[in-house]
PDB file of C-alpha atoms and ligand atoms in Angstrom:
ATOM      1  CA  UNK A  84      53.699  97.647  97.617  1.00  0.00           C
ATOM      2  CA  UNK A  85      51.936  99.747  95.047  1.00  0.00           C
ATOM      3  CA  UNK A  86      49.208 101.645  96.052  1.00  0.00           C
ATOM      4  CA  UNK A  87      47.576 104.967  95.601  1.00  0.00           C
ATOM      5  CA  UNK A  88      46.952 107.509  98.246  1.00  0.00           C
ATOM      6  CA  UNK A  89      43.490 106.925  98.102  1.00  0.00           C
ATOM      7  CA  UNK A  90      43.544 103.154  98.754  1.00  0.00           C
ATOM      8  CA  UNK A  91      46.122 103.887 101.690  1.00  0.00           C
ATOM      9  CA  UNK A  92      43.033 106.520 103.184  1.00  0.00           C
ATOM     10  CA  UNK A  93      40.730 104.039 102.860  1.00  0.00           C
ATOM     11  CA  UNK A  94      43.437 101.140 104.277  1.00  0.00           C
ATOM     12  CA  UNK A  95      43.739 102.748 107.385  1.00  0.00           C
ATOM     13  CA  UNK A  96      40.393 103.650 108.422  1.00  0.00           C
ATOM     14  CA  UNK A  97      39.773  99.926 107.306  1.00  0.00           C
ATOM     15  CA  UNK A  98      42.515  98.559 110.136  1.00  0.00           C
ATOM     16  CA  UNK A  99      40.147  97.018 112.622  1.00  0.00           C
ATOM     17  CA  UNK A 100      38.033  95.000 109.872  1.00  0.00           C
ATOM     18  CA  UNK A 101      40.834  93.684 108.402  1.00  0.00           C
ATOM     19  CA  UNK A 102      41.250  89.899 107.927  1.00  0.00           C
ATOM     20  CA  UNK A 103      43.013  87.763 110.534  1.00  0.00           C
ATOM     21  CA  UNK A 104      46.642  87.250 110.821  1.00  0.00           C
ATOM     22  CA  UNK A 105      48.881  86.463 113.652  1.00  0.00           C
ATOM     23  CA  UNK A 106      49.314  89.298 116.463  1.00  0.00           C
ATOM     24  CA  UNK A 107      52.358  91.236 115.423  1.00  0.00           C
ATOM     25  CA  UNK A 108      54.984  90.700 118.002  1.00  0.00           C
ATOM     26  CA  UNK A 109      56.776  93.709 119.495  1.00  0.00           C
ATOM     27  CA  UNK A 110      59.458  91.234 121.181  1.00  0.00           C
ATOM     28  CA  UNK A 111      62.334  90.417 118.532  1.00  0.00           C
ATOM     29  CA  UNK A 112      63.070  86.747 117.497  1.00  0.00           C
ATOM     30  CA  UNK A 113      66.425  85.763 117.606  1.00  0.00           C
ATOM     31  CA  UNK A 114      68.230  82.762 116.901  1.00  0.00           C
ATOM     32  CA  UNK A 115      71.924  81.662 116.133  1.00  0.00           C
ATOM     33  CA  UNK A 116      72.736  80.975 112.268  1.00  0.00           C
ATOM     34  CA  UNK A 117      76.471  79.930 111.738  1.00  0.00           C
ATOM     35  CA  UNK A 118      78.661  82.447 112.900  1.00  0.00           C
ATOM     36  CA  UNK A 119      75.669  85.376 112.994  1.00  0.00           C
ATOM     37  CA  UNK A 120      73.214  85.879 115.433  1.00  0.00           C
ATOM     38  CA  UNK A 121      69.880  86.842 113.723  1.00  0.00           C
ATOM     39  CA  UNK A 122      67.067  88.802 115.093  1.00  0.00           C
ATOM     40  CA  UNK A 123      63.680  89.638 113.223  1.00  0.00           C
ATOM     41  CA  UNK A 124      62.213  92.599 114.656  1.00  0.00           C
ATOM     42  CA  UNK A 125      59.027  94.062 113.307  1.00  0.00           C
ATOM     43  CA  UNK A 126      58.129  97.275 111.831  1.00  0.00           C
ATOM     44  CA  UNK A 127      54.609  96.705 112.459  1.00  0.00           C
ATOM     45  CA  UNK A 128      52.171  95.970 109.510  1.00  0.00           C
ATOM     46  CA  UNK A 129      50.751  97.165 106.573  1.00  0.00           C
ATOM     47  CA  UNK A 130      46.758  97.227 105.920  1.00  0.00           C
ATOM     48  CA  UNK A 131      46.378  96.417 102.201  1.00  0.00           C
ATOM     49  CA  UNK A 132      43.261  95.837  99.729  1.00  0.00           C
ATOM     50  CA  UNK A 133      42.962  91.935  99.494  1.00  0.00           C
ATOM     51  CA  UNK A 134      42.439  92.798  95.675  1.00  0.00           C
ATOM     52  CA  UNK A 135      45.981  93.423  95.302  1.00  0.00           C
ATOM     53  CA  UNK A 136      46.643  89.776  95.873  1.00  0.00           C
ATOM     54  CA  UNK A 137      46.858  88.028  92.090  1.00  0.00           C
ATOM     55  CA  UNK A 138      43.385  89.755  91.240  1.00  0.00           C
ATOM     56  CA  UNK A 139      43.675  87.622  87.887  1.00  0.00           C
ATOM     57  CA  UNK A 140      44.177  84.313  89.266  1.00  0.00           C
ATOM     58  CA  UNK A 141      41.254  81.577  88.650  1.00  0.00           C
ATOM     59  CA  UNK A 142      38.522  83.473  90.883  1.00  0.00           C
ATOM     60  CA  UNK A 143      37.307  79.706  92.755  1.00  0.00           C
ATOM     61  CA  UNK A 144      40.999  78.699  93.679  1.00  0.00           C
ATOM     62  CA  UNK A 145      41.986  82.162  94.729  1.00  0.00           C
ATOM     63  CA  UNK A 146      39.042  82.450  97.145  1.00  0.00           C
ATOM     64  CA  UNK A 147      39.912  79.056  98.767  1.00  0.00           C
ATOM     65  CA  UNK A 148      43.445  80.297  99.241  1.00  0.00           C
ATOM     66  CA  UNK A 149      42.163  83.780 100.797  1.00  0.00           C
ATOM     67  CA  UNK A 150      39.626  81.780 102.786  1.00  0.00           C
ATOM     68  CA  UNK A 151      42.609  79.557 104.035  1.00  0.00           C
ATOM     69  CA  UNK A 152      44.803  82.574 105.167  1.00  0.00           C
ATOM     70  CA  UNK A 153      41.951  84.056 106.752  1.00  0.00           C
ATOM     71  CA  UNK A 154      41.602  86.939 104.543  1.00  0.00           C
ATOM     72  CA  UNK A 155      37.820  87.219 103.518  1.00  0.00           C
ATOM     73  CA  UNK A 156      37.371  90.699 104.258  1.00  0.00           C
ATOM     74  CA  UNK A 157      38.305  93.460 101.576  1.00  0.00           C
ATOM     75  CA  UNK A 158      41.516  94.320 103.727  1.00  0.00           C
ATOM     76  CA  UNK A 159      44.244  92.393 105.014  1.00  0.00           C
ATOM     77  CA  UNK A 160      47.353  92.831 107.390  1.00  0.00           C
ATOM     78  CA  UNK A 161      50.455  92.284 105.892  1.00  0.00           C
ATOM     79  CA  UNK A 162      53.661  92.053 108.621  1.00  0.00           C
ATOM     80  CA  UNK A 163      56.996  93.692 107.786  1.00  0.00           C
ATOM     81  CA  UNK A 164      59.724  91.650 109.170  1.00  0.00           C
ATOM     82  CA  UNK A 165      63.262  93.407 109.479  1.00  0.00           C
ATOM     83  CA  UNK A 166      66.341  91.289 109.793  1.00  0.00           C
ATOM     84  CA  UNK A 167      68.971  92.420 111.926  1.00  0.00           C
ATOM     85  CA  UNK A 168      72.389  90.516 111.577  1.00  0.00           C
ATOM     86  CA  UNK A 169      74.860  90.524 114.523  1.00  0.00           C
ATOM     87  CA  UNK A 170      78.586  89.162 113.219  1.00  0.00           C
ATOM     88  CA  UNK A 171      81.890  89.897 115.039  1.00  0.00           C
ATOM     89  CA  UNK A 172      82.253  93.345 114.285  1.00  0.00           C
ATOM     90  CA  UNK A 173      79.240  94.613 112.405  1.00  0.00           C
ATOM     91  CA  UNK A 174      75.712  94.918 113.284  1.00  0.00           C
ATOM     92  CA  UNK A 175      73.690  94.858 109.735  1.00  0.00           C
ATOM     93  CA  UNK A 176      69.983  96.386 109.368  1.00  0.00           C
ATOM     94  CA  UNK A 177      68.269  94.893 106.317  1.00  0.00           C
ATOM     95  CA  UNK A 178      65.839  97.380 105.631  1.00  0.00           C
ATOM     96  CA  UNK A 179      64.301 100.224 107.482  1.00  0.00           C
ATOM     97  CA  UNK A 180      60.780  99.901 107.157  1.00  0.00           C
ATOM     98  CA  UNK A 181      58.262 102.676 106.363  1.00  0.00           C
ATOM     99  CA  UNK A 182      58.896 105.266 108.845  1.00  0.00           C
ATOM    100  CA  UNK A 183      56.393 107.965 109.866  1.00  0.00           C
ATOM    101  CA  UNK A 184      55.157 108.864 106.466  1.00  0.00           C
ATOM    102  CA  UNK A 185      53.773 105.686 105.035  1.00  0.00           C
ATOM    103  CA  UNK A 186      50.994 104.037 107.257  1.00  0.00           C
ATOM    104  CA  UNK A 187      50.007 104.593 110.909  1.00  0.00           C
ATOM    105  CA  UNK A 188      50.271 100.821 111.570  1.00  0.00           C
ATOM    106  CA  UNK A 189      53.722 100.656 110.405  1.00  0.00           C
ATOM    107  CA  UNK A 190      57.004 102.379 111.059  1.00  0.00           C
ATOM    108  CA  UNK A 191      57.671 100.763 114.589  1.00  0.00           C
ATOM    109  CA  UNK A 192      61.117  99.504 113.992  1.00  0.00           C
ATOM    110  CA  UNK A 193      62.959 101.975 116.068  1.00  0.00           C
ATOM    111  CA  UNK A 194      60.413 101.883 119.054  1.00  0.00           C
ATOM    112  CA  UNK A 195      60.446  97.881 118.928  1.00  0.00           C
ATOM    113  CA  UNK A 196      64.522  97.673 118.851  1.00  0.00           C
ATOM    114  CA  UNK A 197      64.400  99.995 121.756  1.00  0.00           C
ATOM    115  CA  UNK A 198      62.232  98.074 123.863  1.00  0.00           C
ATOM    116  CA  UNK A 199      64.525  95.119 123.199  1.00  0.00           C
ATOM    117  CA  UNK A 200      67.099  96.998 124.518  1.00  0.00           C
ATOM    118  CA  UNK A 201      69.138  96.894 120.911  1.00  0.00           C
ATOM    119  CA  UNK A 202      70.939 100.534 120.660  1.00  0.00           C
ATOM    120  CA  UNK A 203      70.228 101.816 117.021  1.00  0.00           C
ATOM    121  CA  UNK A 204      73.240 103.676 117.158  1.00  0.00           C
ATOM    122  CA  UNK A 205      75.118 100.514 117.379  1.00  0.00           C
ATOM    123  CA  UNK A 206      73.929  99.493 113.694  1.00  0.00           C
ATOM    124  CA  UNK A 207      77.065  99.808 111.066  1.00  0.00           C
ATOM    125  CA  UNK A 208      75.824  98.979 107.981  1.00  0.00           C
ATOM    126  CA  UNK A 209      72.220  98.918 106.304  1.00  0.00           C
ATOM    127  CA  UNK A 210      71.264  96.742 103.509  1.00  0.00           C
ATOM    128  CA  UNK A 211      68.264  97.692 101.283  1.00  0.00           C
ATOM    129  CA  UNK A 212      66.442  94.658  99.055  1.00  0.00           C
ATOM    130  CA  UNK A 213      64.724  97.435  97.244  1.00  0.00           C
ATOM    131  CA  UNK A 214      63.384 100.902  97.095  1.00  0.00           C
ATOM    132  CA  UNK A 215      59.384 100.530  98.117  1.00  0.00           C
ATOM    133  CA  UNK A 216      58.326 102.710 100.898  1.00  0.00           C
ATOM    134  CA  UNK A 217      57.803  99.812 103.361  1.00  0.00           C
ATOM    135  CA  UNK A 218      61.385  99.088 103.185  1.00  0.00           C
ATOM    136  CA  UNK A 219      62.987 102.360 102.508  1.00  0.00           C
ATOM    137  CA  UNK A 220      61.138 105.414 103.814  1.00  0.00           C
ATOM    138  CA  UNK A 221      62.192 104.512 107.226  1.00  0.00           C
ATOM    139  CA  UNK A 222      65.976 106.017 106.435  1.00  0.00           C
ATOM    140  CA  UNK A 223      64.793 109.631 107.397  1.00  0.00           C
ATOM    141  CA  UNK A 224      62.819 110.660 110.252  1.00  0.00           C
ATOM    142  CA  UNK A 225      59.778 113.395 109.960  1.00  0.00           C
ATOM    143  CA  UNK A 226      62.251 116.095 109.559  1.00  0.00           C
ATOM    144  CA  UNK A 227      64.082 114.317 106.607  1.00  0.00           C
ATOM    145  CA  UNK A 228      67.264 113.860 108.871  1.00  0.00           C
ATOM    146  CA  UNK A 229      68.839 110.618 108.397  1.00  0.00           C
ATOM    147  CA  UNK A 230      67.682 108.128 111.283  1.00  0.00           C
ATOM    148  CA  UNK A 231      71.520 106.151 111.262  1.00  0.00           C
ATOM    149  CA  UNK A 232      73.792 109.136 110.536  1.00  0.00           C
ATOM    150  CA  UNK A 233      76.948 106.958 111.381  1.00  0.00           C
ATOM    151  CA  UNK A 234      75.875 103.805 109.256  1.00  0.00           C
ATOM    152  CA  UNK A 235      77.120 102.964 105.598  1.00  0.00           C
ATOM    153  CA  UNK A 236      74.136 102.053 103.253  1.00  0.00           C
ATOM    154  CA  UNK A 237      74.219  99.333 100.604  1.00  0.00           C
ATOM    155  CA  UNK A 238      71.693  99.926  97.636  1.00  0.00           C
ATOM    156  CA  UNK A 239      71.624  97.602  94.659  1.00  0.00           C
ATOM    157  CA  UNK A 240      73.160  99.390  91.985  1.00  0.00           C
ATOM    158  CA  UNK A 241      70.366  98.306  89.489  1.00  0.00           C
ATOM    159  CA  UNK A 242      67.664  99.453  92.051  1.00  0.00           C
ATOM    160  CA  UNK A 243      69.391 102.814  92.505  1.00  0.00           C
ATOM    161  CA  UNK A 244      69.493 103.454  88.837  1.00  0.00           C
ATOM    162  CA  UNK A 245      65.729 102.722  88.495  1.00  0.00           C
ATOM    163  CA  UNK A 246      64.281 104.627  90.840  1.00  0.00           C
ATOM    164  CA  UNK A 247      66.742 107.796  89.955  1.00  0.00           C
ATOM    165  CA  UNK A 248      66.217 106.963  85.866  1.00  0.00           C
ATOM    166  CA  UNK A 249      63.215 108.211  83.712  1.00  0.00           C
ATOM    167  CA  UNK A 250      61.917 104.383  83.716  1.00  0.00           C
ATOM    168  CA  UNK A 251      60.394 105.247  87.323  1.00  0.00           C
ATOM    169  CA  UNK A 252      58.010 107.718  86.234  1.00  0.00           C
ATOM    170  CA  UNK A 253      57.363 106.189  82.522  1.00  0.00           C
ATOM    171  CA  UNK A 254      54.061 104.891  82.385  1.00  0.00           C
ATOM    172  CA  UNK A 255      53.568 105.115  85.848  1.00  0.00           C
ATOM    173  CA  UNK A 256      50.150 105.878  87.226  1.00  0.00           C
ATOM    174  CA  UNK A 257      50.010 109.478  88.785  1.00  0.00           C
ATOM    175  CA  UNK A 258      48.607 108.065  92.062  1.00  0.00           C
ATOM    176  CA  UNK A 259      52.064 106.124  92.462  1.00  0.00           C
ATOM    177  CA  UNK A 260      54.254 109.069  91.915  1.00  0.00           C
ATOM    178  CA  UNK A 261      54.561 109.585  95.543  1.00  0.00           C
ATOM    179  CA  UNK A 262      56.355 105.849  95.521  1.00  0.00           C
ATOM    180  CA  UNK A 263      59.338 107.878  93.128  1.00  0.00           C
ATOM    181  CA  UNK A 264      59.295 111.055  95.413  1.00  0.00           C
ATOM    182  CA  UNK A 265      59.808 109.166  98.245  1.00  0.00           C
ATOM    183  CA  UNK A 266      62.331 106.920  97.156  1.00  0.00           C
ATOM    184  CA  UNK A 267      64.438 109.803  95.584  1.00  0.00           C
ATOM    185  CA  UNK A 268      63.954 111.854  98.872  1.00  0.00           C
ATOM    186  CA  UNK A 269      65.321 109.285 101.097  1.00  0.00           C
ATOM    187  CA  UNK A 270      68.125 108.245  98.711  1.00  0.00           C
ATOM    188  CA  UNK A 271      68.961 111.819  98.557  1.00  0.00           C
ATOM    189  CA  UNK A 272      69.198 112.132 102.324  1.00  0.00           C
ATOM    190  CA  UNK A 273      71.685 109.268 102.468  1.00  0.00           C
ATOM    191  CA  UNK A 274      73.663 109.657  99.367  1.00  0.00           C
ATOM    192  CA  UNK A 275      76.899 110.701 100.634  1.00  0.00           C
ATOM    193  CA  UNK A 276      77.135 107.442 102.715  1.00  0.00           C
ATOM    194  CA  UNK A 277      75.670 104.821  99.864  1.00  0.00           C
ATOM    195  CA  UNK A 278      77.557 102.097  98.551  1.00  0.00           C
ATOM    196  CA  UNK A 279      76.424 100.256  95.671  1.00  0.00           C
ATOM    197  CA  UNK A 280      76.268  96.650  95.303  1.00  0.00           C
ATOM    198  CA  UNK A 281      75.567  93.771  92.658  1.00  0.00           C
ATOM    199  CA  UNK A 282      74.386  90.371  92.395  1.00  0.00           C
ATOM    200  CA  UNK A 283      77.357  88.040  93.914  1.00  0.00           C
ATOM    201  CA  UNK A 284      78.695  90.890  96.068  1.00  0.00           C
ATOM    202  CA  UNK A 285      79.775  89.728  99.503  1.00  0.00           C
ATOM    203  CA  UNK A 286      78.607  92.839 101.889  1.00  0.00           C
ATOM    204  CA  UNK A 287      80.776  91.324 104.666  1.00  0.00           C
ATOM    205  CA  UNK A 288      82.206  87.488 104.702  1.00  0.00           C
ATOM    206  CA  UNK A 289      79.252  85.187 104.442  1.00  0.00           C
ATOM    207  CA  UNK A 290      76.607  87.578 103.272  1.00  0.00           C
ATOM    208  CA  UNK A 291      76.125  87.417  99.688  1.00  0.00           C
ATOM    209  CA  UNK A 292      73.511  89.522  97.377  1.00  0.00           C
ATOM    210  CA  UNK A 293      71.538  87.454  95.090  1.00  0.00           C
ATOM    211  CA  UNK A 294      69.703  89.037  92.110  1.00  0.00           C
ATOM    212  CA  UNK A 295      65.906  88.758  92.471  1.00  0.00           C
ATOM    213  CA  UNK A 296      64.499  91.046  89.706  1.00  0.00           C
ATOM    214  CA  UNK A 297      60.611  91.480  89.207  1.00  0.00           C
ATOM    215  CA  UNK A 298      58.830  92.672  92.120  1.00  0.00           C
ATOM    216  CA  UNK A 299      61.190  95.845  91.405  1.00  0.00           C
ATOM    217  CA  UNK A 300      63.621  96.109  88.657  1.00  0.00           C
ATOM    218  CA  UNK A 301      66.738  95.639  90.794  1.00  0.00           C
ATOM    219  CA  UNK A 302      65.292  93.632  93.676  1.00  0.00           C
ATOM    220  CA  UNK A 303      67.968  91.470  95.830  1.00  0.00           C
ATOM    221  CA  UNK A 304      67.911  88.721  98.224  1.00  0.00           C
ATOM    222  CA  UNK A 305      70.803  88.318 100.835  1.00  0.00           C
ATOM    223  CA  UNK A 306      72.169  84.650 101.450  1.00  0.00           C
ATOM    224  CA  UNK A 307      73.704  84.073 104.806  1.00  0.00           C
ATOM    225  CA  UNK A 308      76.334  81.282 104.779  1.00  0.00           C
ATOM    226  CA  UNK A 309      76.110  78.608 107.592  1.00  0.00           C
ATOM    227  CA  UNK A 310      74.207  75.327 108.031  1.00  0.00           C
ATOM    228  CA  UNK A 311      72.041  74.706 104.723  1.00  0.00           C
ATOM    229  CA  UNK A 312      71.868  78.495 104.482  1.00  0.00           C
ATOM    230  CA  UNK A 313      69.481  81.505 105.074  1.00  0.00           C
ATOM    231  CA  UNK A 314      67.783  83.785 102.483  1.00  0.00           C
ATOM    232  CA  UNK A 315      66.638  86.747 103.584  1.00  0.00           C
ATOM    233  CA  UNK A 316      63.845  87.126 100.620  1.00  0.00           C
ATOM    234  CA  UNK A 317      62.708  90.609 100.896  1.00  0.00           C
ATOM    235  CA  UNK A 318      59.502  90.789  98.760  1.00  0.00           C
ATOM    236  CA  UNK A 319      59.995  87.791  96.484  1.00  0.00           C
ATOM    237  CA  UNK A 320      57.546  85.415  98.612  1.00  0.00           C
ATOM    238  CA  UNK A 321      55.203  87.853 100.173  1.00  0.00           C
ATOM    239  CA  UNK A 322      52.065  85.719 100.683  1.00  0.00           C
ATOM    240  CA  UNK A 323      52.289  82.384 103.211  1.00  0.00           C
ATOM    241  CA  UNK A 324      50.162  80.624 100.822  1.00  0.00           C
ATOM    242  CA  UNK A 325      49.481  82.139  97.136  1.00  0.00           C
ATOM    243  CA  UNK A 326      53.576  82.669  96.732  1.00  0.00           C
ATOM    244  CA  UNK A 327      54.419  79.114  97.322  1.00  0.00           C
ATOM    245  CA  UNK A 328      51.406  77.241  95.983  1.00  0.00           C
ATOM    246  CA  UNK A 329      50.926  79.624  92.593  1.00  0.00           C
ATOM    247  CA  UNK A 330      54.293  81.276  92.300  1.00  0.00           C
ATOM    248  CA  UNK A 331      52.906  82.228  88.792  1.00  0.00           C
ATOM    249  CA  UNK A 332      50.277  84.100  90.257  1.00  0.00           C
ATOM    250  CA  UNK A 333      50.656  87.979  89.493  1.00  0.00           C
ATOM    251  CA  UNK A 334      50.121  90.206  92.690  1.00  0.00           C
ATOM    252  CA  UNK A 335      49.757  93.762  91.513  1.00  0.00           C
ATOM    253  CA  UNK A 336      52.803  94.889  93.723  1.00  0.00           C
ATOM    254  CA  UNK A 337      55.019  93.386  91.373  1.00  0.00           C
ATOM    255  CA  UNK A 338      56.789  95.938  88.601  1.00  0.00           C
ATOM    256  CA  UNK A 339      57.739  93.524  85.976  1.00  0.00           C
ATOM    257  CA  UNK A 340      55.487  90.716  86.811  1.00  0.00           C
ATOM    258  CA  UNK A 341      56.779  87.875  84.274  1.00  0.00           C
ATOM    259  CA  UNK A 342      60.267  88.553  85.662  1.00  0.00           C
ATOM    260  CA  UNK A 343      59.102  88.462  89.134  1.00  0.00           C
ATOM    261  CA  UNK A 344      57.262  84.674  88.338  1.00  0.00           C
ATOM    262  CA  UNK A 345      60.470  83.502  87.281  1.00  0.00           C
ATOM    263  CA  UNK A 346      62.499  84.900  90.459  1.00  0.00           C
ATOM    264  CA  UNK A 347      59.935  83.243  92.560  1.00  0.00           C
ATOM    265  CA  UNK A 348      60.186  80.022  90.787  1.00  0.00           C
ATOM    266  CA  UNK A 349      64.119  79.868  90.851  1.00  0.00           C
ATOM    267  CA  UNK A 350      64.339  80.923  94.801  1.00  0.00           C
ATOM    268  CA  UNK A 351      61.587  78.493  95.427  1.00  0.00           C
ATOM    269  CA  UNK A 352      63.680  75.572  94.021  1.00  0.00           C
ATOM    270  CA  UNK A 353      66.627  76.678  95.604  1.00  0.00           C
ATOM    271  CA  UNK A 354      65.357  76.652  98.854  1.00  0.00           C
ATOM    272  CA  UNK A 355      63.382  73.645  98.447  1.00  0.00           C
ATOM    273  CA  UNK A 356      66.595  71.719  97.207  1.00  0.00           C
ATOM    274  CA  UNK A 357      68.813  73.327  99.708  1.00  0.00           C
ATOM    275  CA  UNK A 358      66.629  73.296 102.621  1.00  0.00           C
ATOM    276  CA  UNK A 359      67.650  76.832 103.373  1.00  0.00           C
ATOM    277  CA  UNK A 360      66.009  79.044 105.938  1.00  0.00           C
ATOM    278  CA  UNK A 361      63.963  81.859 104.409  1.00  0.00           C
ATOM    279  CA  UNK A 362      62.857  84.954 106.330  1.00  0.00           C
ATOM    280  CA  UNK A 363      60.291  86.571 104.575  1.00  0.00           C
ATOM    281  CA  UNK A 364      59.552  90.090 104.734  1.00  0.00           C
ATOM    282  CA  UNK A 365      55.747  90.244 104.662  1.00  0.00           C
ATOM    283  CA  UNK A 366      55.393  86.583 105.866  1.00  0.00           C
ATOM    284  CA  UNK A 367      53.443  85.931 109.325  1.00  0.00           C
ATOM    285  CA  UNK A 368      55.744  87.237 111.824  1.00  0.00           C
ATOM    286  CA  UNK A 369      58.556  86.355 112.376  1.00  0.00           C
ATOM    287  CA  UNK A 370      58.719  85.328 109.123  1.00  0.00           C
ATOM    288  CA  UNK A 371      61.308  82.269 109.444  1.00  0.00           C
ATOM    289  CA  UNK A 372      60.647  78.856 107.823  1.00  0.00           C
ATOM    290  CA  UNK A 373      61.746  76.654 105.337  1.00  0.00           C
ATOM    291  CA  UNK A 374      60.426  75.475 101.837  1.00  0.00           C
ATOM    292  CA  UNK A 375      58.780  71.957 100.998  1.00  0.00           C
ATOM    293  CA  UNK A 376      57.704  70.957  97.694  1.00  0.00           C
ATOM    294  CA  UNK A 377      54.080  69.852  97.348  1.00  0.00           C
ATOM    295  CA  UNK A 378      51.844  69.012  94.669  1.00  0.00           C
ATOM    296  CA  UNK A 379      53.714  70.516  91.868  1.00  0.00           C
ATOM    297  CA  UNK A 380      54.394  73.377  93.644  1.00  0.00           C
ATOM    298  CA  UNK A 381      55.476  74.648  97.062  1.00  0.00           C
ATOM    299  CA  UNK A 382      54.823  75.052 100.744  1.00  0.00           C
ATOM    300  CA  UNK A 383      56.027  77.392 103.519  1.00  0.00           C
ATOM    301  CA  UNK A 384      56.918  75.708 106.714  1.00  0.00           C
ATOM    302  CA  UNK A 385      57.149  77.886 109.676  1.00  0.00           C
ATOM    303  CA  UNK A 386      59.756  77.510 112.175  1.00  0.00           C
ATOM    304  CA  UNK A 387      59.199  78.577 115.821  1.00  0.00           C
TER     305      UNK A 387
HETATM  306 ZN1   ZN B 234      57.531  95.338 101.173  1.00  0.00          ZN
END
């Protein structure tokens, strides 16, 4: 998510007035998928300005979808759903949440895992979809110590290169400099334990990386084998109505909007064709569902 510090402060103050979305469960949601046991754990939620949601879309159509989503206030709550995958030999976390320094309503992952009786020390691998604060900043604690010192961290090579390189700061509004500083701080802390991955790589057997650029330059989704497939979509599809009905609209959080549109359309087509399950990081908790074609576009159908 792309935000300024000022919006963040305003957002926090407006939390109670935020638009309605389902409550954020603290109880993990688990199900079997092929050889894997999948658990979605909430990291809490972000409170964001509604103005981030496709501000340049046709106003009447946009207003109707926001109304349907219950997002008529100036702020809305965006869930943050983290996926945990248990294999025969690994416990794999996909993204690490916001940690302590992004928003007070987020950074609940470790508490929610503990409450569910899951020992975070048992996590062997962490795979990052991208380097935004709500996905990466949970890598370190408030003292900048690595939260999972024994895990191996998988970072997409193009994402690593983006945040480390000059392109991360080139043309960046000064208010967003904190995103780059934060990404570099977290990546530096885990650097000795990082393994780079690229699209097409199998992190473990049956868990393959898919190139899904646009939201960030090196954004990756993960495809889990079994049944009709399951895709952990990261931030390709972030809104339960807009992302599906209007993949061509441009949320301000996307770094490369035109590429993000192509990626959304490609992933939606794949999900609808294959009837795969989707886990959406910002979709209403637990963010698990399927995608159907509707009126020349798509719709998200929640499962359980
Ligand atoms: Zn996000």
